[in-house]
Coordinates of N, CA and C in Angstrom, one line a residue:
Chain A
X469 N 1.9 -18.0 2.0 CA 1.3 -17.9 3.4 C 1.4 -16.4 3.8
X470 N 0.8 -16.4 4.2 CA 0.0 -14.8 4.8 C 0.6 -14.5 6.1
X471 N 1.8 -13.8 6.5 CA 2.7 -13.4 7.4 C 1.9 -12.4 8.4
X472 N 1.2 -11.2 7.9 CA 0.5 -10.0 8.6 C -1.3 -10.4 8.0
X473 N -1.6 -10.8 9.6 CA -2.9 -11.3 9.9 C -4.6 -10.5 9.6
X474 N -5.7 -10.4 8.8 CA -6.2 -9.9 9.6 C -7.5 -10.4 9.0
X475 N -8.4 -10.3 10.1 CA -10.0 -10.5 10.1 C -10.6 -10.4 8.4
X476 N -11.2 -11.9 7.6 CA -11.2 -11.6 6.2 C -12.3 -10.5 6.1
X477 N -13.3 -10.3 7.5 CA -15.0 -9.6 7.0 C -15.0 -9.1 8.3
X478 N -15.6 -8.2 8.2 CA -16.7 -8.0 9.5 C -17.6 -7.2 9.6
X479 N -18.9 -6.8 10.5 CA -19.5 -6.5 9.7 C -20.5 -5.2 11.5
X480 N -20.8 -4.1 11.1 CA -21.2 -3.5 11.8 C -22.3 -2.5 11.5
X481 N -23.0 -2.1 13.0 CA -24.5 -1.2 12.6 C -24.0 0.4 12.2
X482 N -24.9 0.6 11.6 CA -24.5 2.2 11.5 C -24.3 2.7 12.9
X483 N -23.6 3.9 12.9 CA -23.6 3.8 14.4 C -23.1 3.3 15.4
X484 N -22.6 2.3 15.4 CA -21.5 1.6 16.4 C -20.2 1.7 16.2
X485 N -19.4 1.1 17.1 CA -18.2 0.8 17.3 C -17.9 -0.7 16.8
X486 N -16.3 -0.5 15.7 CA -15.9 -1.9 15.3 C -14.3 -1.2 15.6
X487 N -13.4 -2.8 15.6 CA -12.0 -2.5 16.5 C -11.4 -3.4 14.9
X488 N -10.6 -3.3 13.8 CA -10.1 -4.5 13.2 C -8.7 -4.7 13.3
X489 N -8.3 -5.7 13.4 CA -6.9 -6.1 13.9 C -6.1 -6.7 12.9
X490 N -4.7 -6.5 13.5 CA -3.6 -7.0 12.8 C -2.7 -7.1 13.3
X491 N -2.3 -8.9 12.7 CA -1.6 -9.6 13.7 C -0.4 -10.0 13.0
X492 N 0.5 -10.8 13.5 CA 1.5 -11.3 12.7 C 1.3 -12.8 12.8
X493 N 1.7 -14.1 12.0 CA 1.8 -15.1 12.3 C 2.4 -15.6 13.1
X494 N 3.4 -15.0 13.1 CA 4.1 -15.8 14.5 C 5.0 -14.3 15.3
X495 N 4.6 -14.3 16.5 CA 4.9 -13.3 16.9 C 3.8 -11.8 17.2
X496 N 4.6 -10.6 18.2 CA 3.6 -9.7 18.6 C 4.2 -8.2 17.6
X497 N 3.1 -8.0 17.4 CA 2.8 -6.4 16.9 C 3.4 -5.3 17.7
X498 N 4.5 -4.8 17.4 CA 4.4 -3.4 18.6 C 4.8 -2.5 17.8
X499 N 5.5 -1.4 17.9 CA 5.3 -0.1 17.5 C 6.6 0.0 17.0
X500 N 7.4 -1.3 17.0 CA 8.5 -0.8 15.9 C 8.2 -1.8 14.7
X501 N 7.0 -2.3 14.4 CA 6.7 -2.3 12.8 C 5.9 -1.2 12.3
X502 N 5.7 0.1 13.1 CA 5.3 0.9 12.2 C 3.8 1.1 11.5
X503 N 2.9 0.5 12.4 CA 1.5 -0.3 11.6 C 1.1 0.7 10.6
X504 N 0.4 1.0 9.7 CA 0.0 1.4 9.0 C -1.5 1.4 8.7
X505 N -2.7 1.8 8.5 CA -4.2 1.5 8.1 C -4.3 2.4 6.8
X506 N -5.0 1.5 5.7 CA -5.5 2.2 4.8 C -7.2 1.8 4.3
X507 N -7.8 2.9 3.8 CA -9.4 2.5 3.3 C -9.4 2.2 1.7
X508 N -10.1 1.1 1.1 CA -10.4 1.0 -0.3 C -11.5 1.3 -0.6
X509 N -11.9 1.3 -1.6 CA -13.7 1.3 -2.1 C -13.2 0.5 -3.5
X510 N -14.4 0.0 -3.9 CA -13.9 -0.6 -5.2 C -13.6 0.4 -6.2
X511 N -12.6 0.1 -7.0 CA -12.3 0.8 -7.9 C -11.4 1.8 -7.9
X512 N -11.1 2.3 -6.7 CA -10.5 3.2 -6.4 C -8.9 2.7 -5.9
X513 N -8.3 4.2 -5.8 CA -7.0 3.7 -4.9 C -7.4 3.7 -3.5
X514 N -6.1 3.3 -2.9 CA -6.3 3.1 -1.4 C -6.5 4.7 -0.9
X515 N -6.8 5.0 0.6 CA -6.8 6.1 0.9 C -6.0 5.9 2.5
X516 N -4.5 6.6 3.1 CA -4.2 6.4 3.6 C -5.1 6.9 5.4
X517 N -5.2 6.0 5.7 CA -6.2 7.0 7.7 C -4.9 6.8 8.5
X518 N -4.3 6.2 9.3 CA -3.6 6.1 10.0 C -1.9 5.6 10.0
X519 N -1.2 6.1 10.5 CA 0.6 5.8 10.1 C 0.8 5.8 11.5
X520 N 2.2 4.9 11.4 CA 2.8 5.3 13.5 C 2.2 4.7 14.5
X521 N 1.6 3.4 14.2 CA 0.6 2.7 15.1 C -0.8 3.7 15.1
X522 N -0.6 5.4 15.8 CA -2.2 5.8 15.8 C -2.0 7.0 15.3
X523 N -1.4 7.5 14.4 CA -1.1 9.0 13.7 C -2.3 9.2 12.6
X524 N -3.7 10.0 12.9 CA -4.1 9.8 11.6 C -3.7 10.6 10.6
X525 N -4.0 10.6 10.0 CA -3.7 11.0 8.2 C -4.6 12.3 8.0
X526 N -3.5 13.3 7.3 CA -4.5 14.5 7.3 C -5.9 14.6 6.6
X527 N -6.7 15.1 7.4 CA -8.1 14.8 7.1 C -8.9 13.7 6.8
X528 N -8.2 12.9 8.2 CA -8.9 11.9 8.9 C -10.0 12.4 9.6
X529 N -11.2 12.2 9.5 CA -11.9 12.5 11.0 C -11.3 11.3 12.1
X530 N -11.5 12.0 13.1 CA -11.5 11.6 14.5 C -12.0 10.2 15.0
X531 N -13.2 10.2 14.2 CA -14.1 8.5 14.9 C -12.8 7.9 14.2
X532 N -11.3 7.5 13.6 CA -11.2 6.5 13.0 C -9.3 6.7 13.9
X533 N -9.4 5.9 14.6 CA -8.3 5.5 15.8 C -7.4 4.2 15.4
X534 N -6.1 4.6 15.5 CA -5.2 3.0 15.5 C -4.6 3.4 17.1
X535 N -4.3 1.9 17.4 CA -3.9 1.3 18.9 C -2.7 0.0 18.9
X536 N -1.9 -0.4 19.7 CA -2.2 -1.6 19.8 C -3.0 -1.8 20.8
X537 N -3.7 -3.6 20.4 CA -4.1 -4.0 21.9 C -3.7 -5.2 21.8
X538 N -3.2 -5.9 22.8 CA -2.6 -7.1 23.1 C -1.8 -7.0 22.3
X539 N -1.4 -8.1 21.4 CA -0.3 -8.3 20.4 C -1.0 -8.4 19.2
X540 N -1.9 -7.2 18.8 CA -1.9 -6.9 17.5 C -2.5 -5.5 17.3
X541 N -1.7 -4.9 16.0 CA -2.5 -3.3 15.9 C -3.8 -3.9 15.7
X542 N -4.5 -2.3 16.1 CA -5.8 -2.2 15.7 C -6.6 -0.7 15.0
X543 N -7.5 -0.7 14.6 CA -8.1 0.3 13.8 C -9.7 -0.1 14.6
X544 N -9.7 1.0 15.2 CA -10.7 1.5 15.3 C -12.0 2.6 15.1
X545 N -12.8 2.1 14.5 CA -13.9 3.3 14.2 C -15.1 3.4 15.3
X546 N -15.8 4.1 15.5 CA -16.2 5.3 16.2 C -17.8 5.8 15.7
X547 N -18.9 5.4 15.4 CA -20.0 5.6 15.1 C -19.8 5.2 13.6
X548 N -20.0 4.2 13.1 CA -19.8 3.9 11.7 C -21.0 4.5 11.3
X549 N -20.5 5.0 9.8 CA -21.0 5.5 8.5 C -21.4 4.6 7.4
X550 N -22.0 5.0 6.6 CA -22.6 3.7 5.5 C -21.3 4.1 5.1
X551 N -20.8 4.9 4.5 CA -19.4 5.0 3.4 C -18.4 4.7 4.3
X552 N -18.1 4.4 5.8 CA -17.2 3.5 6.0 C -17.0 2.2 5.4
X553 N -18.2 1.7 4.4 CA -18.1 0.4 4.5 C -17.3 0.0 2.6
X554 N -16.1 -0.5 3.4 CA -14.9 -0.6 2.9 C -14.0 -1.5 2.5
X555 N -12.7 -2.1 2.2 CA -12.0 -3.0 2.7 C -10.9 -2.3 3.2
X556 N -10.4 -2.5 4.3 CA -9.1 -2.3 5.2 C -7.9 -2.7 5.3
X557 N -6.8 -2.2 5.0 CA -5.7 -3.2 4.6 C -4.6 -2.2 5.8
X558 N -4.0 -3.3 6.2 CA -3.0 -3.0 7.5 C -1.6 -3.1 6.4
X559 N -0.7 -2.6 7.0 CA 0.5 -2.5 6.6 C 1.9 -2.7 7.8
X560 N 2.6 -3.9 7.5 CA 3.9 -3.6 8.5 C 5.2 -3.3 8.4
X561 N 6.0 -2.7 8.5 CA 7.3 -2.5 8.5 C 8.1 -3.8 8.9
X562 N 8.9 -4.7 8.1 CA 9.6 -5.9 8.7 C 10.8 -5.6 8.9
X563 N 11.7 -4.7 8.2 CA 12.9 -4.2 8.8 C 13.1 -4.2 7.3
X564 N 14.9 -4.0 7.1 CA 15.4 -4.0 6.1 C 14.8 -3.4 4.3
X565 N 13.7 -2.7 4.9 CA 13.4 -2.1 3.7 C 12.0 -2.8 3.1
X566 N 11.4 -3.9 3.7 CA 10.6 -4.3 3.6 C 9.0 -3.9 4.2
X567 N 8.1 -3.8 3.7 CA 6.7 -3.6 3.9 C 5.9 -4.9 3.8
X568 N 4.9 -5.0 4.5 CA 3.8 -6.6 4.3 C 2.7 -6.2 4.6
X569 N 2.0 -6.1 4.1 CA 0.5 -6.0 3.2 C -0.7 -7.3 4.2
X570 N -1.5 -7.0 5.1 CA -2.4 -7.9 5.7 C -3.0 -7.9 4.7
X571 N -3.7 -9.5 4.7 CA -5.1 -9.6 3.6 C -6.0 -8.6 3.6
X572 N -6.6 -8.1 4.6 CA -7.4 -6.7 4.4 C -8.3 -7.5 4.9
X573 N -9.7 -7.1 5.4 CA -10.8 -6.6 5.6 C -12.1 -6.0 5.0
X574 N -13.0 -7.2 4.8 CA -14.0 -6.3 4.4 C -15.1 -5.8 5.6
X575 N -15.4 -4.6 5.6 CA -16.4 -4.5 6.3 C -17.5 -3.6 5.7
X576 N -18.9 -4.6 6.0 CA -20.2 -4.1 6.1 C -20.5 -3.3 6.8
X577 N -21.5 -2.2 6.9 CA -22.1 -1.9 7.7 C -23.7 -1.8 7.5
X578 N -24.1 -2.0 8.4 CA -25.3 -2.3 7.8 C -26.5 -2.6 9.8
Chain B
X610 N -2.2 20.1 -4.7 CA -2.2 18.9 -3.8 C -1.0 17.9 -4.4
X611 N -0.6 17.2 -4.1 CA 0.8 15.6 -4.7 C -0.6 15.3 -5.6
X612 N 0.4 14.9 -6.6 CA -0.1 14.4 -8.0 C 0.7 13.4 -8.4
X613 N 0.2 12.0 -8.7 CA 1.3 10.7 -9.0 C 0.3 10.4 -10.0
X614 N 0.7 10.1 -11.3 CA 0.1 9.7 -12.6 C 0.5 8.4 -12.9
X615 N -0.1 7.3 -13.0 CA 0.8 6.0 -13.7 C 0.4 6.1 -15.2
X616 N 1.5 4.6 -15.8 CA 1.5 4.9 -17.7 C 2.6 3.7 -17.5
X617 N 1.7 3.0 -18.8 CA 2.9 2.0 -19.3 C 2.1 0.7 -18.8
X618 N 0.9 0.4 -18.3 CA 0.0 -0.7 -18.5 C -0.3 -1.2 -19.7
X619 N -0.5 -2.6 -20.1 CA -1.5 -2.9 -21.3 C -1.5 -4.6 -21.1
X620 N -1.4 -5.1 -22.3 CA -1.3 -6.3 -22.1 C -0.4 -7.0 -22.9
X621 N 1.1 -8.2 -22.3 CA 1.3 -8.5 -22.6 C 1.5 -10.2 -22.2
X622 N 2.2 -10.2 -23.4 CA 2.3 -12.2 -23.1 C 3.5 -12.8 -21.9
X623 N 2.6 -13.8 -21.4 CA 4.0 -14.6 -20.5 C 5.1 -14.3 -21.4
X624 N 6.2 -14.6 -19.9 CA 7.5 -14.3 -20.4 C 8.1 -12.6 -21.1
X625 N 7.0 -11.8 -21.5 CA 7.4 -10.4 -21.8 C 7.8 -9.7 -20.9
X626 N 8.0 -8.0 -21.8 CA 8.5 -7.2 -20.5 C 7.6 -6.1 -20.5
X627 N 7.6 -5.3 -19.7 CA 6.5 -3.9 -19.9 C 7.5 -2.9 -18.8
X628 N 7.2 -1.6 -19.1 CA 7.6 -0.9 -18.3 C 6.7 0.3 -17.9
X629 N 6.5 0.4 -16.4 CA 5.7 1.4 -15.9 C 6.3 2.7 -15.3
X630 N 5.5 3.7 -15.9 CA 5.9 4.8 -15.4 C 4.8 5.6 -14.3
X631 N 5.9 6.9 -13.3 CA 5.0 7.3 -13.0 C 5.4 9.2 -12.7
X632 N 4.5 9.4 -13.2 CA 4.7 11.1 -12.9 C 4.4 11.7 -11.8
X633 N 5.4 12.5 -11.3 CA 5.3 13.0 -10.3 C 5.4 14.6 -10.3
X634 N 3.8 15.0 -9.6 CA 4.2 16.9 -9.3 C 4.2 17.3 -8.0
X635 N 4.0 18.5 -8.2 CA 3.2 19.0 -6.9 C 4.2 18.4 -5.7
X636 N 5.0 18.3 -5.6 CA 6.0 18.3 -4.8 C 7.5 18.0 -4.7
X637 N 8.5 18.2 -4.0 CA 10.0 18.1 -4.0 C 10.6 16.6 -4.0
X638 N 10.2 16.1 -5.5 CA 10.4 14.7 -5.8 C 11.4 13.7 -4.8
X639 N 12.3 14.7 -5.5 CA 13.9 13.8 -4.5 C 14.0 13.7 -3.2
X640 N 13.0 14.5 -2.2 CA 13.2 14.0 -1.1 C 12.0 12.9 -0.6
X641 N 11.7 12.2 -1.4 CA 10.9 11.3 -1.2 C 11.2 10.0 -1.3
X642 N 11.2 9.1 -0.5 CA 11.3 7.4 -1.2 C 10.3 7.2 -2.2
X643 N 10.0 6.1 -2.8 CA 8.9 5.9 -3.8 C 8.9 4.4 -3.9
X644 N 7.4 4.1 -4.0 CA 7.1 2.9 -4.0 C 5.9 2.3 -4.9
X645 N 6.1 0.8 -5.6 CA 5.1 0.3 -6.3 C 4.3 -0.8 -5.5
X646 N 3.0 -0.6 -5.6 CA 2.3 -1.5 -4.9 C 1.1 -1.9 -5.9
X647 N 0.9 -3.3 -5.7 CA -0.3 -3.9 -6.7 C -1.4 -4.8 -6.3
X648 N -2.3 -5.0 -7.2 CA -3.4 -5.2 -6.3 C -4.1 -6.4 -7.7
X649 N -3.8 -7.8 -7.2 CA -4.7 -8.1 -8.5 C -5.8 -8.8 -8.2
X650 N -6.3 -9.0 -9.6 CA -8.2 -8.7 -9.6 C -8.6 -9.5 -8.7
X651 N -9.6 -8.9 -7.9 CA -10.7 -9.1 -6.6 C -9.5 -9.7 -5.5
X652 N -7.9 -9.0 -5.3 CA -7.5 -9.4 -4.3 C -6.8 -8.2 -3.4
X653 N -6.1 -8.7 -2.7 CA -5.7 -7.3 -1.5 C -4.7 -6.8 -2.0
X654 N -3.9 -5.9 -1.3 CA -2.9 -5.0 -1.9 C -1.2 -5.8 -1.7
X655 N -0.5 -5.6 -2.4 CA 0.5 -6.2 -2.2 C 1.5 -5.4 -2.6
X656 N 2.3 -5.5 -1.2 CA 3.9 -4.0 -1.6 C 4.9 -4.8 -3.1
X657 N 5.1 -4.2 -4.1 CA 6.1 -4.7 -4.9 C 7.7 -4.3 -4.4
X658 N 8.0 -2.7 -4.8 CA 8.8 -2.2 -4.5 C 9.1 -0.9 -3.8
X659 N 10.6 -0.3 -3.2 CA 10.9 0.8 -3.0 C 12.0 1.4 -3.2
X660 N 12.5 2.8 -3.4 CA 13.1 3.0 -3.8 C 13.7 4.6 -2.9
X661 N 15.0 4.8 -2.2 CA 14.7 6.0 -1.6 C 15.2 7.4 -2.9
X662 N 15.0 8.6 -1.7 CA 15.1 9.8 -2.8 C 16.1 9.9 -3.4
X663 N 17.2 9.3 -3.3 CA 18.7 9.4 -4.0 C 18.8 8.3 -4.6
X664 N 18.3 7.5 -4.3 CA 18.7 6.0 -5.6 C 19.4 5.1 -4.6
X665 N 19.8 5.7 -3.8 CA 20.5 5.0 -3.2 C 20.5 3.5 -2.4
X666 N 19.2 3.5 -2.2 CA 18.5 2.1 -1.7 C 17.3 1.7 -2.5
X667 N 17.3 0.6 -2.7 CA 16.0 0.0 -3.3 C 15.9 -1.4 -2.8
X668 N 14.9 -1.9 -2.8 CA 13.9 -3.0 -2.1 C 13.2 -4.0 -2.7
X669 N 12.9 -5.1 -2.6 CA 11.9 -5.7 -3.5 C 11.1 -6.5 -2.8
X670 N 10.1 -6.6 -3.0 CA 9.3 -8.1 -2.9 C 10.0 -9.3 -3.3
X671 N 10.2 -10.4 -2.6 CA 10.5 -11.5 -2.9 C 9.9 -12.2 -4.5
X672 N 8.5 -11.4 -4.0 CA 7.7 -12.3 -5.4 C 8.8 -11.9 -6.8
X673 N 9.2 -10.6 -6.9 CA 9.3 -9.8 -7.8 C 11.4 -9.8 -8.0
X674 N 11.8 -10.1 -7.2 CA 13.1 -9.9 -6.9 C 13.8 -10.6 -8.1
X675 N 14.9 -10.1 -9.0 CA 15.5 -10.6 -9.6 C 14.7 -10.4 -11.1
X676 N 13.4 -10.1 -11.3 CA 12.8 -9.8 -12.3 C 12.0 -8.0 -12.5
X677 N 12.1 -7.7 -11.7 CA 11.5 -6.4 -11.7 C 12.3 -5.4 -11.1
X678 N 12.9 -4.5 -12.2 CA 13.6 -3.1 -11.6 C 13.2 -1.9 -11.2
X679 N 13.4 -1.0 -10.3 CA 12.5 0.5 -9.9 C 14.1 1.5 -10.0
X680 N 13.5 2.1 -10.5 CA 14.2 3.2 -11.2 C 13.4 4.7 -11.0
X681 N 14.3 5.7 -10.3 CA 13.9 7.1 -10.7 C 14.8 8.3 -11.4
X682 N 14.2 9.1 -11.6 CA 14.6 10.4 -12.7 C 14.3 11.4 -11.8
X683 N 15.3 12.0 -10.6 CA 14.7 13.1 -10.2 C 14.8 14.2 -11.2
X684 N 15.3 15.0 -11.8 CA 15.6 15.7 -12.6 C 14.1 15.9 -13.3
X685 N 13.5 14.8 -13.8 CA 11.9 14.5 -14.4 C 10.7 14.1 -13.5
X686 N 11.2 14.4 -12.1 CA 10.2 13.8 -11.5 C 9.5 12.5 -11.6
X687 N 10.2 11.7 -12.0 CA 9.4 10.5 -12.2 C 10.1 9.3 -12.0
X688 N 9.2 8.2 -11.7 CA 9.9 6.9 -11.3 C 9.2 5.8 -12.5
X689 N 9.7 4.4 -12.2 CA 9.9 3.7 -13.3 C 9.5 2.3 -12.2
X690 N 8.8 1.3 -13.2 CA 9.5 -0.1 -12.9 C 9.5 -1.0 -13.9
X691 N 10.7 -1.0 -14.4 CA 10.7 -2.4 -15.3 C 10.7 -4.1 -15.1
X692 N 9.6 -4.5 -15.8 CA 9.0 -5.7 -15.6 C 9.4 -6.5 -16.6
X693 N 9.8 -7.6 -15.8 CA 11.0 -8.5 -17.4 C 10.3 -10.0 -16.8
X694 N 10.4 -10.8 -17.6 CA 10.2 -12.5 -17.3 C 8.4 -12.5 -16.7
X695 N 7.7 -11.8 -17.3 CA 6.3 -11.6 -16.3 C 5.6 -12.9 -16.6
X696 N 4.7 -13.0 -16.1 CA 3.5 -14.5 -15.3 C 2.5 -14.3 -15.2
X697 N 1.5 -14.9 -15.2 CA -0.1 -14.3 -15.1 C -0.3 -14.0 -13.4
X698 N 0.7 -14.2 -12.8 CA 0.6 -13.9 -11.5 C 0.8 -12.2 -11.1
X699 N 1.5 -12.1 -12.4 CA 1.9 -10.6 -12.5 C 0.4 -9.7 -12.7
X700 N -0.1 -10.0 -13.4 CA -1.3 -9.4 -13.9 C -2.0 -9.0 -12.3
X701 N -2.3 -7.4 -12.4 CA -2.9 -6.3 -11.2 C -2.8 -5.3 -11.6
X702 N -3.3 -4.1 -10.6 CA -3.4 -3.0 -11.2 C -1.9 -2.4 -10.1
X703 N -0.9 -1.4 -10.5 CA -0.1 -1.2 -10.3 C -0.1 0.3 -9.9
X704 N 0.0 0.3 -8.3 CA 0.3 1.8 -7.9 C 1.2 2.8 -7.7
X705 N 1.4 3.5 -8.0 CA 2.9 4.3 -7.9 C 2.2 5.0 -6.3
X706 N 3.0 4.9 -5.0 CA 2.7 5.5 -3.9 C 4.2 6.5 -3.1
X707 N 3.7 7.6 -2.7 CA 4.7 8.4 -2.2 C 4.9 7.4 -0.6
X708 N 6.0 7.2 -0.7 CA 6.6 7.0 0.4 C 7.3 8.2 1.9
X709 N 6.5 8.3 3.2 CA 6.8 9.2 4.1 C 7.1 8.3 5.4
X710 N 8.6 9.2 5.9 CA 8.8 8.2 7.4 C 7.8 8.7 8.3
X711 N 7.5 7.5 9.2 CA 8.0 6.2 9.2 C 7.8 5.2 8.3
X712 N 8.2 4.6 7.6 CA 7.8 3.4 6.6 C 6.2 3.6 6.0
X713 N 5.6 4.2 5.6 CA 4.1 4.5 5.1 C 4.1 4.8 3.6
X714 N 3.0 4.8 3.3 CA 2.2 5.5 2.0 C 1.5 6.5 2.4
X715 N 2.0 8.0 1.2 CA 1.0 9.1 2.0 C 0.3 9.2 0.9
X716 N 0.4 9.6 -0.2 CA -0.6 9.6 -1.2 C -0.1 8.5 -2.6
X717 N -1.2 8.5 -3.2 CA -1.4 6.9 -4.0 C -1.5 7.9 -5.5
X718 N -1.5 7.2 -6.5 CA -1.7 7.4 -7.9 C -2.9 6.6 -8.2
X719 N -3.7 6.7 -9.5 CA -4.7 5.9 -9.7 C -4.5 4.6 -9.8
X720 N -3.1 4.3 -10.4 CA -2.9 2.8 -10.9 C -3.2 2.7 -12.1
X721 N -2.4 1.5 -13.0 CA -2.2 1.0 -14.4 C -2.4 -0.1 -14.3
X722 N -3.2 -0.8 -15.2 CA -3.6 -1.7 -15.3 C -2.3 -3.0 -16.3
X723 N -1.6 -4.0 -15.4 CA -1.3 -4.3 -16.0 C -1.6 -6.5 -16.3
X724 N -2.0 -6.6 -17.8 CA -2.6 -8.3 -18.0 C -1.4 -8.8 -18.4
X725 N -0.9 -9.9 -17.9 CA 0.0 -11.3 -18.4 C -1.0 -12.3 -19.0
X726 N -1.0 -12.4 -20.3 CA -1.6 -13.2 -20.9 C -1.4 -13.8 -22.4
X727 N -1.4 -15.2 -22.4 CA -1.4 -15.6 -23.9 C -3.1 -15.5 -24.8

């Protein structure tokens, strides 16, 4: 069972604004699990964008924001790109030395 | 730029063991935690292990706990994870990732491919 929640797809226009979230199953998201965002492409490794709930990652552009809102992080982009189109994988800190991996995210753009 | 190399993928049979390495340059090894993370075919990423810069603490996945060891060599820059009793569930590709506080991944290695298979 899948502890750290998040949206399996979503799908957005070039050019818009998309928010993807991560949640916990039971319980709220705040800032002492440490959220994490990373970008995949197939085939490749991950590429780290955001640490610290909204820290991005050197040589992040700017359109690509972490938050929380309500009781779950979020990653937000900012005029999507075709090569935003990616899968997204959140990351939590559970204490004790542990990390948990959300199912990820595919997002279209299109 | 950080340079993390993996080695020591291939394919072996349920029940075997394999051991993965990973090389590390381009920066001051020991003061780094280090971590294995894997990803198998057409699924999402999953944390295995961690390890901090002195040896001193290490971590596991439940999945993995009691069958998979992380081991580093600062002296050689390099970290380790030995895989003993493996499963076809084991079968992914296996990343060697720099570990930076707070709790994160800052740069990734390509990954080793490793099959559990009769």
């Amino acid at each position: 069972q899948t502890v750290v929640t998040q949206e399996p797809s979503f799908s957005v226009s070039p050019g818009g604004t998309v928010t993807l979230t991560c949640g916990l199953r039971s319980g709220s998201v705040s800032t002492s699990y440490y959220p994490s965002w990373y970008q995949q492409t197939p085939g490749q490794a991950p590429r780290t964008l955001i640490y610290s709930t909204n820290i991005r990652s050197s040589g992040v552009p700017d359109r690509f924001s972490g938050s929380i809102l309500g009781n779950k992080a979020a990653l937000t982009i900012t005029g999507a790109q075709a090569d935003d189109e990616s899968d997204y994988y959140c990351v939590m800190y559970m204490g004790s030395g542990i990390r948990v991996f959300g199912g990820g995210t595919k997002l279209t753009v299109l | 730029e950080v340079q993390l190399v993996e080695s020591g993928g291939g394919l072996v049979k349920p029940g075997g063991s394999l051991r993965l390495s990973c090389a590390a340059s381009r920066f001051t090894f020991s003061s780094y935690s280090m971590n294995w993370v894997r990803q198998a075919p057409g699924r999402g990423l999953e944390w295995v292990s961690s390890i901090s810069g002195t040896s001193g603490f290490v971590y596991y996945a439940d999945s993995v706990k009691g069958r998979f060891t992380i081991s580093r060599d600062n002296a050689n820059n390099s970290l380790s994870l030995q895989m003993n009793s493996l499963r076809a569930e084991d079968t992914a590709v296996y990343y060697c990732a720099r570990g930076e506080d707070p709790y994160f991944f800052d740069y990734w290695g390509q990954g080793t491919l490793v099959t559990v298979s009769s």
